[in-house]
């Protein structure tokens, strides 16, 4: 499949991998928007959150446990961090393989742009 994140999963494109297991991959964002900017993705391709259903609940839960471990590994759990998933055009999604952004290391603002 010609999906950039599927190609990262298959190691056809280099990335700075932070964490990997059978179902999840986490790697540094190529255009970081904060000192810590990591993407956490399911290895299986889902274009958007709308492609997930009840059978994916365990995977989503696992992704959040991976996120928790990464923020602790990066030692930003106390200072704080933001987890973002953009969905479709007005949500700002540009890569259509779902991913959670972990952003940390600077003050975040609200509302987001
Ligand atoms: P989104 O706009 O939410 O779809 O986020 C897509 C993210 O993927 C952006 O933050 C990009 O900088 C990031 N990105 C795109 N290509 C790569 C790549 N080859 N390696 C790492 N991050 C990437």
PDB file of C-alpha atoms and ligand atoms in Angstrom:
ATOM      1  CA  UNK A   1       0.000   0.000   0.000  1.00  0.00           C
ATOM      2  CA  UNK A   2       1.355   3.417  -0.938  1.00  0.00           C
ATOM      3  CA  UNK A   3       0.921   4.965   2.490  1.00  0.00           C
ATOM      4  CA  UNK A   4       3.900   6.807   3.939  1.00  0.00           C
ATOM      5  CA  UNK A   5       3.307   5.523   7.469  1.00  0.00           C
ATOM      6  CA  UNK A   6       2.821   1.936   6.224  1.00  0.00           C
ATOM      7  CA  UNK A   7       6.182   2.350   4.515  1.00  0.00           C
ATOM      8  CA  UNK A   8       7.697   3.543   7.799  1.00  0.00           C
ATOM      9  CA  UNK A   9       6.195   0.462   9.512  1.00  0.00           C
ATOM     10  CA  UNK A  10       7.832  -1.754   6.870  1.00  0.00           C
ATOM     11  CA  UNK A  11      11.144   0.167   7.340  1.00  0.00           C
ATOM     12  CA  UNK A  12      11.146   1.201   3.679  1.00  0.00           C
ATOM     13  CA  UNK A  13      11.451   4.791   4.882  1.00  0.00           C
ATOM     14  CA  UNK A  14      13.777   5.722   7.729  1.00  0.00           C
ATOM     15  CA  UNK A  15      12.414   7.138  10.937  1.00  0.00           C
ATOM     16  CA  UNK A  16      13.720   7.679  14.431  1.00  0.00           C
ATOM     17  CA  UNK A  17      11.867   4.922  16.223  1.00  0.00           C
ATOM     18  CA  UNK A  18      11.059   5.526  19.867  1.00  0.00           C
ATOM     19  CA  UNK A  19       9.049   2.375  20.547  1.00  0.00           C
ATOM     20  CA  UNK A  20       7.898  -0.695  18.639  1.00  0.00           C
ATOM     21  CA  UNK A  21       5.900  -3.819  19.364  1.00  0.00           C
ATOM     22  CA  UNK A  22       3.702  -6.187  17.339  1.00  0.00           C
ATOM     23  CA  UNK A  23       0.866  -3.717  16.858  1.00  0.00           C
ATOM     24  CA  UNK A  24       2.221  -0.217  17.529  1.00  0.00           C
ATOM     25  CA  UNK A  25       5.074   1.972  16.316  1.00  0.00           C
ATOM     26  CA  UNK A  26       6.188   5.333  17.723  1.00  0.00           C
ATOM     27  CA  UNK A  27       8.657   7.594  15.937  1.00  0.00           C
ATOM     28  CA  UNK A  28       9.792  11.214  15.915  1.00  0.00           C
ATOM     29  CA  UNK A  29       7.834  13.632  13.764  1.00  0.00           C
ATOM     30  CA  UNK A  30       9.914  14.824  10.803  1.00  0.00           C
ATOM     31  CA  UNK A  31       8.773  18.441  11.322  1.00  0.00           C
ATOM     32  CA  UNK A  32       8.639  18.824  15.092  1.00  0.00           C
ATOM     33  CA  UNK A  33       6.276  21.443  16.474  1.00  0.00           C
ATOM     34  CA  UNK A  34       7.665  21.166  19.998  1.00  0.00           C
ATOM     35  CA  UNK A  35      10.915  19.928  21.606  1.00  0.00           C
ATOM     36  CA  UNK A  36       9.208  16.546  21.987  1.00  0.00           C
ATOM     37  CA  UNK A  37       7.025  15.600  19.012  1.00  0.00           C
ATOM     38  CA  UNK A  38       6.403  11.893  18.592  1.00  0.00           C
ATOM     39  CA  UNK A  39       3.825  10.084  16.487  1.00  0.00           C
ATOM     40  CA  UNK A  40       2.231   6.898  17.783  1.00  0.00           C
ATOM     41  CA  UNK A  41       0.526   4.754  15.160  1.00  0.00           C
ATOM     42  CA  UNK A  42      -1.106   1.351  14.860  1.00  0.00           C
ATOM     43  CA  UNK A  43       0.900  -0.787  12.452  1.00  0.00           C
ATOM     44  CA  UNK A  44      -2.340  -1.783  10.775  1.00  0.00           C
ATOM     45  CA  UNK A  45      -3.611   0.782   8.304  1.00  0.00           C
ATOM     46  CA  UNK A  46      -6.693   2.787   9.246  1.00  0.00           C
ATOM     47  CA  UNK A  47      -7.187   5.982   7.255  1.00  0.00           C
ATOM     48  CA  UNK A  48      -9.025   7.832   9.998  1.00  0.00           C
ATOM     49  CA  UNK A  49     -10.531   7.151  13.391  1.00  0.00           C
ATOM     50  CA  UNK A  50     -13.810   6.575  11.559  1.00  0.00           C
ATOM     51  CA  UNK A  51     -12.395   3.292  10.230  1.00  0.00           C
ATOM     52  CA  UNK A  52     -12.064   1.862  13.724  1.00  0.00           C
ATOM     53  CA  UNK A  53     -14.842   0.012  15.499  1.00  0.00           C
ATOM     54  CA  UNK A  54     -15.582  -2.026  18.597  1.00  0.00           C
ATOM     55  CA  UNK A  55     -13.018  -4.696  17.776  1.00  0.00           C
ATOM     56  CA  UNK A  56     -10.276  -2.062  17.876  1.00  0.00           C
ATOM     57  CA  UNK A  57     -10.955  -0.960  21.471  1.00  0.00           C
ATOM     58  CA  UNK A  58      -8.093  -3.004  22.856  1.00  0.00           C
ATOM     59  CA  UNK A  59      -5.681  -1.534  20.305  1.00  0.00           C
ATOM     60  CA  UNK A  60      -6.714   2.036  21.154  1.00  0.00           C
ATOM     61  CA  UNK A  61      -6.291   1.274  24.837  1.00  0.00           C
ATOM     62  CA  UNK A  62      -2.863  -0.202  24.172  1.00  0.00           C
ATOM     63  CA  UNK A  63      -1.833   2.890  22.200  1.00  0.00           C
ATOM     64  CA  UNK A  64      -2.698   5.069  25.190  1.00  0.00           C
ATOM     65  CA  UNK A  65      -0.614   2.881  27.492  1.00  0.00           C
ATOM     66  CA  UNK A  66       2.273   3.239  25.018  1.00  0.00           C
ATOM     67  CA  UNK A  67       1.757   7.027  25.086  1.00  0.00           C
ATOM     68  CA  UNK A  68       1.892   6.987  28.872  1.00  0.00           C
ATOM     69  CA  UNK A  69       5.155   5.021  28.834  1.00  0.00           C
ATOM     70  CA  UNK A  70       6.714   7.362  26.263  1.00  0.00           C
ATOM     71  CA  UNK A  71       5.919  10.544  28.217  1.00  0.00           C
ATOM     72  CA  UNK A  72       7.506   8.926  31.263  1.00  0.00           C
ATOM     73  CA  UNK A  73      10.524   7.860  29.206  1.00  0.00           C
ATOM     74  CA  UNK A  74      10.843  11.464  27.968  1.00  0.00           C
ATOM     75  CA  UNK A  75      10.357  12.714  31.529  1.00  0.00           C
ATOM     76  CA  UNK A  76       7.611  15.160  30.609  1.00  0.00           C
ATOM     77  CA  UNK A  77       4.862  13.512  32.639  1.00  0.00           C
ATOM     78  CA  UNK A  78       4.961  16.173  35.360  1.00  0.00           C
ATOM     79  CA  UNK A  79       5.693  19.257  33.245  1.00  0.00           C
ATOM     80  CA  UNK A  80       2.886  18.197  30.914  1.00  0.00           C
ATOM     81  CA  UNK A  81       2.177  17.157  27.381  1.00  0.00           C
ATOM     82  CA  UNK A  82      -0.533  17.142  24.753  1.00  0.00           C
ATOM     83  CA  UNK A  83      -1.960  14.210  22.781  1.00  0.00           C
ATOM     84  CA  UNK A  84      -3.643  15.118  19.483  1.00  0.00           C
ATOM     85  CA  UNK A  85      -5.374  13.234  16.720  1.00  0.00           C
ATOM     86  CA  UNK A  86      -6.355  15.250  13.666  1.00  0.00           C
ATOM     87  CA  UNK A  87      -9.224  13.877  11.607  1.00  0.00           C
ATOM     88  CA  UNK A  88     -10.092  14.782   8.024  1.00  0.00           C
ATOM     89  CA  UNK A  89      -9.745  18.148   6.322  1.00  0.00           C
ATOM     90  CA  UNK A  90     -10.920  20.685   8.872  1.00  0.00           C
ATOM     91  CA  UNK A  91      -9.313  18.628  11.620  1.00  0.00           C
ATOM     92  CA  UNK A  92      -5.983  19.263   9.912  1.00  0.00           C
ATOM     93  CA  UNK A  93      -5.157  15.667   8.982  1.00  0.00           C
ATOM     94  CA  UNK A  94      -2.521  15.408   6.261  1.00  0.00           C
ATOM     95  CA  UNK A  95      -1.423  11.764   6.544  1.00  0.00           C
ATOM     96  CA  UNK A  96      -4.283   9.313   6.220  1.00  0.00           C
ATOM     97  CA  UNK A  97      -2.953   6.579   8.483  1.00  0.00           C
ATOM     98  CA  UNK A  98      -4.183   7.351  11.944  1.00  0.00           C
ATOM     99  CA  UNK A  99      -1.680   8.682  14.415  1.00  0.00           C
ATOM    100  CA  UNK A 100      -1.562  10.335  17.794  1.00  0.00           C
ATOM    101  CA  UNK A 101       0.803  13.271  18.171  1.00  0.00           C
ATOM    102  CA  UNK A 102       2.592  13.553  21.521  1.00  0.00           C
ATOM    103  CA  UNK A 103       3.726  17.156  21.988  1.00  0.00           C
ATOM    104  CA  UNK A 104       5.752  18.345  24.975  1.00  0.00           C
ATOM    105  CA  UNK A 105       8.659  20.465  26.127  1.00  0.00           C
ATOM    106  CA  UNK A 106       7.052  23.891  25.761  1.00  0.00           C
ATOM    107  CA  UNK A 107       3.927  25.676  26.938  1.00  0.00           C
ATOM    108  CA  UNK A 108       0.878  24.622  24.920  1.00  0.00           C
ATOM    109  CA  UNK A 109      -1.901  27.076  24.202  1.00  0.00           C
ATOM    110  CA  UNK A 110      -5.639  26.830  23.940  1.00  0.00           C
ATOM    111  CA  UNK A 111      -7.562  27.025  21.711  1.00  0.00           C
ATOM    112  CA  UNK A 112      -5.252  25.336  19.207  1.00  0.00           C
ATOM    113  CA  UNK A 113      -4.912  26.983  15.810  1.00  0.00           C
TER     114      UNK A 113
HETATM  115  P1  LIG B   1      -1.378  15.221  10.546  1.00  0.00           P
HETATM  116  O1  LIG B   1      -1.291  16.585   9.949  1.00  0.00           O
HETATM  117  O2  LIG B   1      -2.071  15.168  11.871  1.00  0.00           O
HETATM  118  O3  LIG B   1      -1.906  14.213   9.561  1.00  0.00           O
HETATM  119  O4  LIG B   1       0.114  14.837  10.919  1.00  0.00           O
HETATM  120  C1  LIG B   1       1.000  14.241  10.023  1.00  0.00           C
HETATM  121  C2  LIG B   1       2.360  14.381  10.623  1.00  0.00           C
HETATM  122  O5  LIG B   1       3.223  13.472   9.991  1.00  0.00           O
HETATM  123  C3  LIG B   1       2.967  15.763  10.464  1.00  0.00           C
HETATM  124  O6  LIG B   1       3.265  16.311  11.760  1.00  0.00           O
HETATM  125  C4  LIG B   1       4.233  15.515   9.643  1.00  0.00           C
HETATM  126  O7  LIG B   1       5.312  16.332  10.025  1.00  0.00           O
HETATM  127  C5  LIG B   1       4.496  14.051   9.946  1.00  0.00           C
HETATM  128  N1  LIG B   1       5.244  13.330   8.926  1.00  0.00           N
HETATM  129  C6  LIG B   1       5.006  13.291   7.594  1.00  0.00           C
HETATM  130  N2  LIG B   1       5.904  12.511   6.985  1.00  0.00           N
HETATM  131  C7  LIG B   1       6.713  12.009   7.948  1.00  0.00           C
HETATM  132  C8  LIG B   1       7.837  11.151   7.955  1.00  0.00           C
HETATM  133  N3  LIG B   1       8.324  10.606   6.829  1.00  0.00           N
HETATM  134  N4  LIG B   1       8.433  10.876   9.134  1.00  0.00           N
HETATM  135  C9  LIG B   1       7.958  11.403  10.275  1.00  0.00           C
HETATM  136  N5  LIG B   1       6.909  12.235  10.347  1.00  0.00           N
HETATM  137  C10 LIG B   1       6.295  12.538   9.192  1.00  0.00           C
END
